[in-house]
Amino acid sequence: MRIRSEIVIAGAGVIGASVAYHLARRGCKDILVIDRASDFGAGSTLKATGGFRAQFDNETEVRLSLLAREKLRAFEDEIGCDSGYRPYGYLFLARNEQELDDLRRTQTMQHACGLTEARMVSPDEARELSPMIEDDALAGGAFCPTDGFIRAGKILRGYADAAKRLGVRFQFDTELRDWSDVDARVKIEARGAWSGAPVVPTRRNAVATVVTDIVAETTPMTVWAGDWYHFRVRDGRVLLLWPDDPLIDDDAWLEEVKRFTRERAPRLLTLPIEESWSGFYEMTPDKHSLLGERNGIYCATGASGHGVMHAPALGHLLAELIVDGRTSIDVSALDPNRF
């Protein structure tokens, strides 16, 4: 079956919906979004744990986050619904002086990009911010109060509904086997983990405890910078997370998460685990997004675990590139032709 439209976007997740909305808002017509699933968010979007941060270790992603944050703050006025953005912060923790020096150097770059509110914290300050911490090796950390949490489903549905109001069409149960089956002036790849090379789907696990009141909902995302073990509170449940690399089996992963928790936040082990799930990161070789044109197809994919948080910015910037031929911030580091 041939697919025909002026603009065809493959992928009805949060990035595809954002691209569709931003193109329609710029005046583009005859936009069709296709997806192999039967409804929105059947891929990675709704598996996301909902973190948002601008504390990255490179200028491009800091600036992407600052643009995304600006759009999240205006989301309800622009889109008509709450994005779930709550600035409860991200707290990165160091267990030795080398990790602490790395956080300091990274923060100097973040300040230069405009993230001036990010600051270093002492071990005692870190424990005040995240009272579950009981890590004797703690050397200090970095905290940004405007980082925090978002709701993937709300952002996806908000962009999808706003796009529909502007005339965008969504067609489900439509699998794209090859772009040669598409007749369109503009073709856009936004299928995330299912985009194909150089994007590689990488499985990530999460567990959630029972609802508890021993940890406040306003506790920042608490991340150990050395190995990325982290936890957060969502809807009263504590989410325990660790991006294993290289991948190990589920039982071994859970044992490692329990070990980290026992060593660093042991009171959390008193909470029974109620649910577990997994989803896919869409990883590129350098762990940065693909944004731009490659072999006649525009890409907005490969966000490498940052797709939901950067979706507002990626949709905005790709629409600029398609309509204006340039972007308002430098995203040359995301050129898909680098691979």
PDB file of C-alpha atoms in Angstrom, residues 60-272:
ATOM      1  CA  THR A  60      23.923  21.134  22.811  1.00  0.00           C
ATOM      2  CA  GLU A  61      21.787  19.177  25.260  1.00  0.00           C
ATOM      3  CA  VAL A  62      21.848  21.949  27.859  1.00  0.00           C
ATOM      4  CA  ARG A  63      20.480  24.338  25.227  1.00  0.00           C
ATOM      5  CA  LEU A  64      17.905  21.770  24.060  1.00  0.00           C
ATOM      6  CA  SER A  65      16.695  21.459  27.638  1.00  0.00           C
ATOM      7  CA  LEU A  66      16.528  25.216  28.144  1.00  0.00           C
ATOM      8  CA  LEU A  67      14.363  25.542  25.023  1.00  0.00           C
ATOM      9  CA  ALA A  68      12.220  22.594  26.114  1.00  0.00           C
ATOM     10  CA  ARG A  69      11.829  24.097  29.589  1.00  0.00           C
ATOM     11  CA  GLU A  70      10.654  27.390  28.096  1.00  0.00           C
ATOM     12  CA  LYS A  71       8.043  25.518  26.079  1.00  0.00           C
ATOM     13  CA  LEU A  72       6.972  23.362  29.038  1.00  0.00           C
ATOM     14  CA  ARG A  73       6.398  26.453  31.148  1.00  0.00           C
ATOM     15  CA  ALA A  74       4.116  27.832  28.423  1.00  0.00           C
ATOM     16  CA  PHE A  75       2.537  24.467  27.596  1.00  0.00           C
ATOM     17  CA  GLU A  76      -0.857  25.033  29.179  1.00  0.00           C
ATOM     18  CA  ASP A  77      -1.303  28.444  27.539  1.00  0.00           C
ATOM     19  CA  GLU A  78      -0.101  27.226  24.133  1.00  0.00           C
ATOM     20  CA  ILE A  79      -1.413  23.666  24.007  1.00  0.00           C
ATOM     21  CA  GLY A  80      -4.315  23.756  26.454  1.00  0.00           C
ATOM     22  CA  CYS A  81      -3.286  21.161  29.042  1.00  0.00           C
ATOM     23  CA  ASP A  82      -0.830  20.665  31.881  1.00  0.00           C
ATOM     24  CA  SER A  83       2.501  19.079  30.873  1.00  0.00           C
ATOM     25  CA  GLY A  84       3.109  17.897  34.417  1.00  0.00           C
ATOM     26  CA  TYR A  85       6.309  19.951  34.660  1.00  0.00           C
ATOM     27  CA  ARG A  86       7.182  20.225  38.343  1.00  0.00           C
ATOM     28  CA  PRO A  87      10.529  21.856  39.228  1.00  0.00           C
ATOM     29  CA  TYR A  88      11.483  19.631  42.147  1.00  0.00           C
ATOM     30  CA  GLY A  89      15.073  19.389  40.990  1.00  0.00           C
ATOM     31  CA  TYR A  90      17.737  16.887  40.026  1.00  0.00           C
ATOM     32  CA  LEU A  91      20.416  16.032  42.567  1.00  0.00           C
ATOM     33  CA  PHE A  92      23.599  14.434  41.204  1.00  0.00           C
ATOM     34  CA  LEU A  93      25.769  12.793  43.857  1.00  0.00           C
ATOM     35  CA  ALA A  94      29.517  12.154  43.898  1.00  0.00           C
ATOM     36  CA  ARG A  95      31.174   9.421  45.961  1.00  0.00           C
ATOM     37  CA  ASN A  96      34.768  10.590  45.458  1.00  0.00           C
ATOM     38  CA  GLU A  97      36.727  13.721  44.584  1.00  0.00           C
ATOM     39  CA  GLN A  98      37.108  12.789  40.910  1.00  0.00           C
ATOM     40  CA  GLU A  99      33.343  12.567  40.455  1.00  0.00           C
ATOM     41  CA  LEU A 100      32.924  15.828  42.362  1.00  0.00           C
ATOM     42  CA  ASP A 101      35.498  17.586  40.150  1.00  0.00           C
ATOM     43  CA  ASP A 102      33.665  16.308  37.055  1.00  0.00           C
ATOM     44  CA  LEU A 103      30.402  17.771  38.366  1.00  0.00           C
ATOM     45  CA  ARG A 104      32.118  21.116  39.039  1.00  0.00           C
ATOM     46  CA  ARG A 105      33.611  21.293  35.536  1.00  0.00           C
ATOM     47  CA  THR A 106      30.305  20.375  33.953  1.00  0.00           C
ATOM     48  CA  GLN A 107      28.503  22.995  36.017  1.00  0.00           C
ATOM     49  CA  THR A 108      30.872  25.725  34.801  1.00  0.00           C
ATOM     50  CA  MET A 109      29.796  24.897  31.240  1.00  0.00           C
ATOM     51  CA  GLN A 110      26.121  24.804  32.272  1.00  0.00           C
ATOM     52  CA  HIS A 111      26.418  28.277  33.801  1.00  0.00           C
ATOM     53  CA  ALA A 112      27.953  29.578  30.553  1.00  0.00           C
ATOM     54  CA  CYS A 113      24.935  28.206  28.659  1.00  0.00           C
ATOM     55  CA  GLY A 114      22.522  30.068  30.927  1.00  0.00           C
ATOM     56  CA  LEU A 115      21.719  27.451  33.565  1.00  0.00           C
ATOM     57  CA  THR A 116      22.932  29.792  36.277  1.00  0.00           C
ATOM     58  CA  GLU A 117      20.722  28.371  39.032  1.00  0.00           C
ATOM     59  CA  ALA A 118      22.592  25.039  39.112  1.00  0.00           C
ATOM     60  CA  ARG A 119      24.827  24.865  42.190  1.00  0.00           C
ATOM     61  CA  MET A 120      27.172  22.578  44.077  1.00  0.00           C
ATOM     62  CA  VAL A 121      26.012  21.158  47.406  1.00  0.00           C
ATOM     63  CA  SER A 122      27.772  19.654  50.412  1.00  0.00           C
ATOM     64  CA  PRO A 123      27.001  16.133  51.681  1.00  0.00           C
ATOM     65  CA  ASP A 124      24.832  17.605  54.445  1.00  0.00           C
ATOM     66  CA  GLU A 125      22.903  19.773  51.953  1.00  0.00           C
ATOM     67  CA  ALA A 126      22.404  16.740  49.722  1.00  0.00           C
ATOM     68  CA  ARG A 127      20.891  14.796  52.624  1.00  0.00           C
ATOM     69  CA  GLU A 128      18.574  17.706  53.428  1.00  0.00           C
ATOM     70  CA  LEU A 129      17.366  17.784  49.829  1.00  0.00           C
ATOM     71  CA  SER A 130      16.904  13.997  49.641  1.00  0.00           C
ATOM     72  CA  PRO A 131      16.506  12.623  53.191  1.00  0.00           C
ATOM     73  CA  MET A 132      16.571   8.954  52.157  1.00  0.00           C
ATOM     74  CA  ILE A 133      20.309   9.226  51.426  1.00  0.00           C
ATOM     75  CA  GLU A 134      22.448   7.226  53.867  1.00  0.00           C
ATOM     76  CA  ASP A 135      25.698   6.942  51.918  1.00  0.00           C
ATOM     77  CA  ASP A 136      28.866   7.143  54.004  1.00  0.00           C
ATOM     78  CA  ALA A 137      30.968   7.652  50.856  1.00  0.00           C
ATOM     79  CA  LEU A 138      29.112  10.817  49.843  1.00  0.00           C
ATOM     80  CA  ALA A 139      31.527  13.606  48.806  1.00  0.00           C
ATOM     81  CA  GLY A 140      28.975  16.206  47.657  1.00  0.00           C
ATOM     82  CA  GLY A 141      26.872  16.874  44.626  1.00  0.00           C
ATOM     83  CA  ALA A 142      25.261  19.187  42.097  1.00  0.00           C
ATOM     84  CA  PHE A 143      21.671  20.417  42.282  1.00  0.00           C
ATOM     85  CA  CYS A 144      19.453  22.372  39.905  1.00  0.00           C
ATOM     86  CA  PRO A 145      16.069  23.486  41.275  1.00  0.00           C
ATOM     87  CA  THR A 146      14.503  24.025  37.832  1.00  0.00           C
ATOM     88  CA  ASP A 147      15.088  20.422  36.798  1.00  0.00           C
ATOM     89  CA  GLY A 148      12.344  18.070  37.861  1.00  0.00           C
ATOM     90  CA  PHE A 149       9.534  15.970  36.468  1.00  0.00           C
ATOM     91  CA  ILE A 150       7.100  15.864  33.545  1.00  0.00           C
ATOM     92  CA  ARG A 151       4.216  13.639  32.420  1.00  0.00           C
ATOM     93  CA  ALA A 152       4.923  11.850  29.151  1.00  0.00           C
ATOM     94  CA  GLY A 153       1.300  10.935  28.487  1.00  0.00           C
ATOM     95  CA  LYS A 154       0.052  14.469  29.018  1.00  0.00           C
ATOM     96  CA  ILE A 155       2.667  15.928  26.677  1.00  0.00           C
ATOM     97  CA  LEU A 156       1.940  13.332  23.990  1.00  0.00           C
ATOM     98  CA  ARG A 157      -1.820  13.770  24.202  1.00  0.00           C
ATOM     99  CA  GLY A 158      -1.495  17.540  24.349  1.00  0.00           C
ATOM    100  CA  TYR A 159       0.561  17.730  21.168  1.00  0.00           C
ATOM    101  CA  ALA A 160      -1.590  15.141  19.384  1.00  0.00           C
ATOM    102  CA  ASP A 161      -4.864  16.917  20.198  1.00  0.00           C
ATOM    103  CA  ALA A 162      -3.415  20.319  19.294  1.00  0.00           C
ATOM    104  CA  ALA A 163      -2.108  18.905  16.009  1.00  0.00           C
ATOM    105  CA  LYS A 164      -5.538  17.464  15.189  1.00  0.00           C
ATOM    106  CA  ARG A 165      -7.141  20.847  15.809  1.00  0.00           C
ATOM    107  CA  LEU A 166      -4.756  22.234  13.193  1.00  0.00           C
ATOM    108  CA  GLY A 167      -5.736  19.582  10.648  1.00  0.00           C
ATOM    109  CA  VAL A 168      -3.083  16.907  11.163  1.00  0.00           C
ATOM    110  CA  ARG A 169      -4.247  13.356  10.430  1.00  0.00           C
ATOM    111  CA  PHE A 170      -3.135  10.285  12.399  1.00  0.00           C
ATOM    112  CA  GLN A 171      -3.301   6.845  10.787  1.00  0.00           C
ATOM    113  CA  PHE A 172      -2.699   3.785  12.986  1.00  0.00           C
ATOM    114  CA  ASP A 173      -2.184   0.100  12.178  1.00  0.00           C
ATOM    115  CA  THR A 174       0.062   1.220   9.342  1.00  0.00           C
ATOM    116  CA  GLU A 175       3.512  -0.334   9.226  1.00  0.00           C
ATOM    117  CA  LEU A 176       6.144   1.407   7.120  1.00  0.00           C
ATOM    118  CA  ARG A 177       8.497  -1.176   5.650  1.00  0.00           C
ATOM    119  CA  ASP A 178      10.431   1.141   3.366  1.00  0.00           C
ATOM    120  CA  TRP A 179      10.397   4.872   2.681  1.00  0.00           C
ATOM    121  CA  SER A 180      10.108   4.077  -1.043  1.00  0.00           C
ATOM    122  CA  ASP A 181       6.462   3.231  -0.274  1.00  0.00           C
ATOM    123  CA  VAL A 182       5.814   6.888   0.639  1.00  0.00           C
ATOM    124  CA  ASP A 183       4.933   9.648  -1.828  1.00  0.00           C
ATOM    125  CA  ALA A 184       5.574  12.896   0.041  1.00  0.00           C
ATOM    126  CA  ARG A 185       7.437  16.160  -0.392  1.00  0.00           C
ATOM    127  CA  VAL A 186       8.689  15.880   3.195  1.00  0.00           C
ATOM    128  CA  LYS A 187       9.402  12.558   4.911  1.00  0.00           C
ATOM    129  CA  ILE A 188      10.172  12.508   8.640  1.00  0.00           C
ATOM    130  CA  GLU A 189      11.573   9.627  10.676  1.00  0.00           C
ATOM    131  CA  ALA A 190      10.340   9.735  14.290  1.00  0.00           C
ATOM    132  CA  ARG A 191       9.920   6.078  15.205  1.00  0.00           C
ATOM    133  CA  GLY A 192      12.389   6.142  18.069  1.00  0.00           C
ATOM    134  CA  ALA A 193      13.756   2.707  18.891  1.00  0.00           C
ATOM    135  CA  TRP A 194      12.188   1.350  15.683  1.00  0.00           C
ATOM    136  CA  SER A 195      13.904   3.886  13.385  1.00  0.00           C
ATOM    137  CA  GLY A 196      16.638   1.544  12.167  1.00  0.00           C
ATOM    138  CA  ALA A 197      20.380   2.144  11.895  1.00  0.00           C
ATOM    139  CA  PRO A 198      22.197   3.979  13.350  1.00  0.00           C
ATOM    140  CA  VAL A 199      19.549   3.892  16.113  1.00  0.00           C
ATOM    141  CA  VAL A 200      19.723   0.783  18.298  1.00  0.00           C
ATOM    142  CA  PRO A 201      16.868  -0.177  20.681  1.00  0.00           C
ATOM    143  CA  THR A 202      18.263  -0.679  24.181  1.00  0.00           C
ATOM    144  CA  ARG A 203      16.126  -2.193  26.918  1.00  0.00           C
ATOM    145  CA  ARG A 204      15.775  -0.329  30.219  1.00  0.00           C
ATOM    146  CA  ASN A 205      14.063  -1.597  33.396  1.00  0.00           C
ATOM    147  CA  ALA A 206      12.205   0.119  36.219  1.00  0.00           C
ATOM    148  CA  VAL A 207      10.562  -1.002  39.446  1.00  0.00           C
ATOM    149  CA  ALA A 208       8.048   0.834  41.619  1.00  0.00           C
ATOM    150  CA  THR A 209       7.302   0.300  45.296  1.00  0.00           C
ATOM    151  CA  VAL A 210       3.928   0.408  46.981  1.00  0.00           C
ATOM    152  CA  VAL A 211       2.523   3.837  47.788  1.00  0.00           C
ATOM    153  CA  THR A 212       4.305   5.347  50.779  1.00  0.00           C
ATOM    154  CA  ASP A 213       4.510   8.546  52.780  1.00  0.00           C
ATOM    155  CA  ILE A 214       8.103   8.110  53.960  1.00  0.00           C
ATOM    156  CA  VAL A 215       9.398   9.994  50.903  1.00  0.00           C
ATOM    157  CA  ALA A 216       7.901  13.320  49.805  1.00  0.00           C
ATOM    158  CA  GLU A 217       6.625  13.746  46.251  1.00  0.00           C
ATOM    159  CA  THR A 218       8.775  16.887  46.081  1.00  0.00           C
ATOM    160  CA  THR A 219      12.020  14.949  46.601  1.00  0.00           C
ATOM    161  CA  PRO A 220      14.374  15.662  43.689  1.00  0.00           C
ATOM    162  CA  MET A 221      15.452  12.995  41.257  1.00  0.00           C
ATOM    163  CA  THR A 222      18.399  11.560  43.170  1.00  0.00           C
ATOM    164  CA  VAL A 223      21.185  10.254  40.935  1.00  0.00           C
ATOM    165  CA  TRP A 224      24.582   8.767  41.783  1.00  0.00           C
ATOM    166  CA  ALA A 225      26.811  10.189  39.045  1.00  0.00           C
ATOM    167  CA  GLY A 226      29.290   7.318  39.009  1.00  0.00           C
ATOM    168  CA  ASP A 227      26.901   4.548  37.954  1.00  0.00           C
ATOM    169  CA  TRP A 228      23.555   6.326  37.415  1.00  0.00           C
ATOM    170  CA  TYR A 229      21.621   4.398  40.037  1.00  0.00           C
ATOM    171  CA  HIS A 230      18.736   6.752  40.867  1.00  0.00           C
ATOM    172  CA  PHE A 231      15.328   7.055  42.430  1.00  0.00           C
ATOM    173  CA  ARG A 232      12.344   9.379  42.347  1.00  0.00           C
ATOM    174  CA  VAL A 233       8.793   9.543  43.724  1.00  0.00           C
ATOM    175  CA  ARG A 234       5.787   9.444  41.378  1.00  0.00           C
ATOM    176  CA  ASP A 235       2.185   9.243  42.567  1.00  0.00           C
ATOM    177  CA  GLY A 236       3.393   8.260  46.023  1.00  0.00           C
ATOM    178  CA  ARG A 237       5.491   5.320  44.819  1.00  0.00           C
ATOM    179  CA  VAL A 238       9.286   5.218  44.757  1.00  0.00           C
ATOM    180  CA  LEU A 239      10.764   4.332  41.370  1.00  0.00           C
ATOM    181  CA  LEU A 240      14.145   2.576  41.547  1.00  0.00           C
ATOM    182  CA  LEU A 241      16.199   2.834  38.375  1.00  0.00           C
ATOM    183  CA  TRP A 242      19.581   1.881  36.972  1.00  0.00           C
ATOM    184  CA  PRO A 243      20.626   1.914  33.279  1.00  0.00           C
ATOM    185  CA  ASP A 244      22.747  -1.243  33.169  1.00  0.00           C
ATOM    186  CA  ASP A 245      25.522  -1.167  30.585  1.00  0.00           C
ATOM    187  CA  PRO A 246      26.330  -3.762  29.415  1.00  0.00           C
ATOM    188  CA  LEU A 247      22.872  -5.282  29.730  1.00  0.00           C
ATOM    189  CA  ILE A 248      22.302  -8.070  32.237  1.00  0.00           C
ATOM    190  CA  ASP A 249      19.275 -10.305  32.814  1.00  0.00           C
ATOM    191  CA  ASP A 250      16.295  -9.079  34.821  1.00  0.00           C
ATOM    192  CA  ASP A 251      17.026 -11.018  38.014  1.00  0.00           C
ATOM    193  CA  ALA A 252      20.648  -9.853  38.086  1.00  0.00           C
ATOM    194  CA  TRP A 253      19.504  -6.284  37.389  1.00  0.00           C
ATOM    195  CA  LEU A 254      17.102  -6.341  40.329  1.00  0.00           C
ATOM    196  CA  GLU A 255      19.777  -7.735  42.655  1.00  0.00           C
ATOM    197  CA  GLU A 256      22.133  -4.916  41.657  1.00  0.00           C
ATOM    198  CA  VAL A 257      19.408  -2.322  42.262  1.00  0.00           C
ATOM    199  CA  LYS A 258      18.760  -3.811  45.697  1.00  0.00           C
ATOM    200  CA  ARG A 259      22.487  -3.732  46.479  1.00  0.00           C
ATOM    201  CA  PHE A 260      22.766  -0.068  45.474  1.00  0.00           C
ATOM    202  CA  THR A 261      19.705   0.731  47.567  1.00  0.00           C
ATOM    203  CA  ARG A 262      21.019  -1.176  50.591  1.00  0.00           C
ATOM    204  CA  GLU A 263      24.327   0.735  50.452  1.00  0.00           C
ATOM    205  CA  ARG A 264      22.923   4.199  49.744  1.00  0.00           C
ATOM    206  CA  ALA A 265      19.236   4.514  50.730  1.00  0.00           C
ATOM    207  CA  PRO A 266      18.471   1.436  52.859  1.00  0.00           C
ATOM    208  CA  ARG A 267      15.128   2.675  54.215  1.00  0.00           C
ATOM    209  CA  LEU A 268      13.716   2.276  50.712  1.00  0.00           C
ATOM    210  CA  LEU A 269      14.258  -1.492  50.964  1.00  0.00           C
ATOM    211  CA  THR A 270      11.510  -1.632  53.606  1.00  0.00           C
ATOM    212  CA  LEU A 271       8.999  -0.844  50.841  1.00  0.00           C
ATOM    213  CA  PRO A 272       7.644  -3.847  48.904  1.00  0.00           C
TER     214      PRO A 272
END
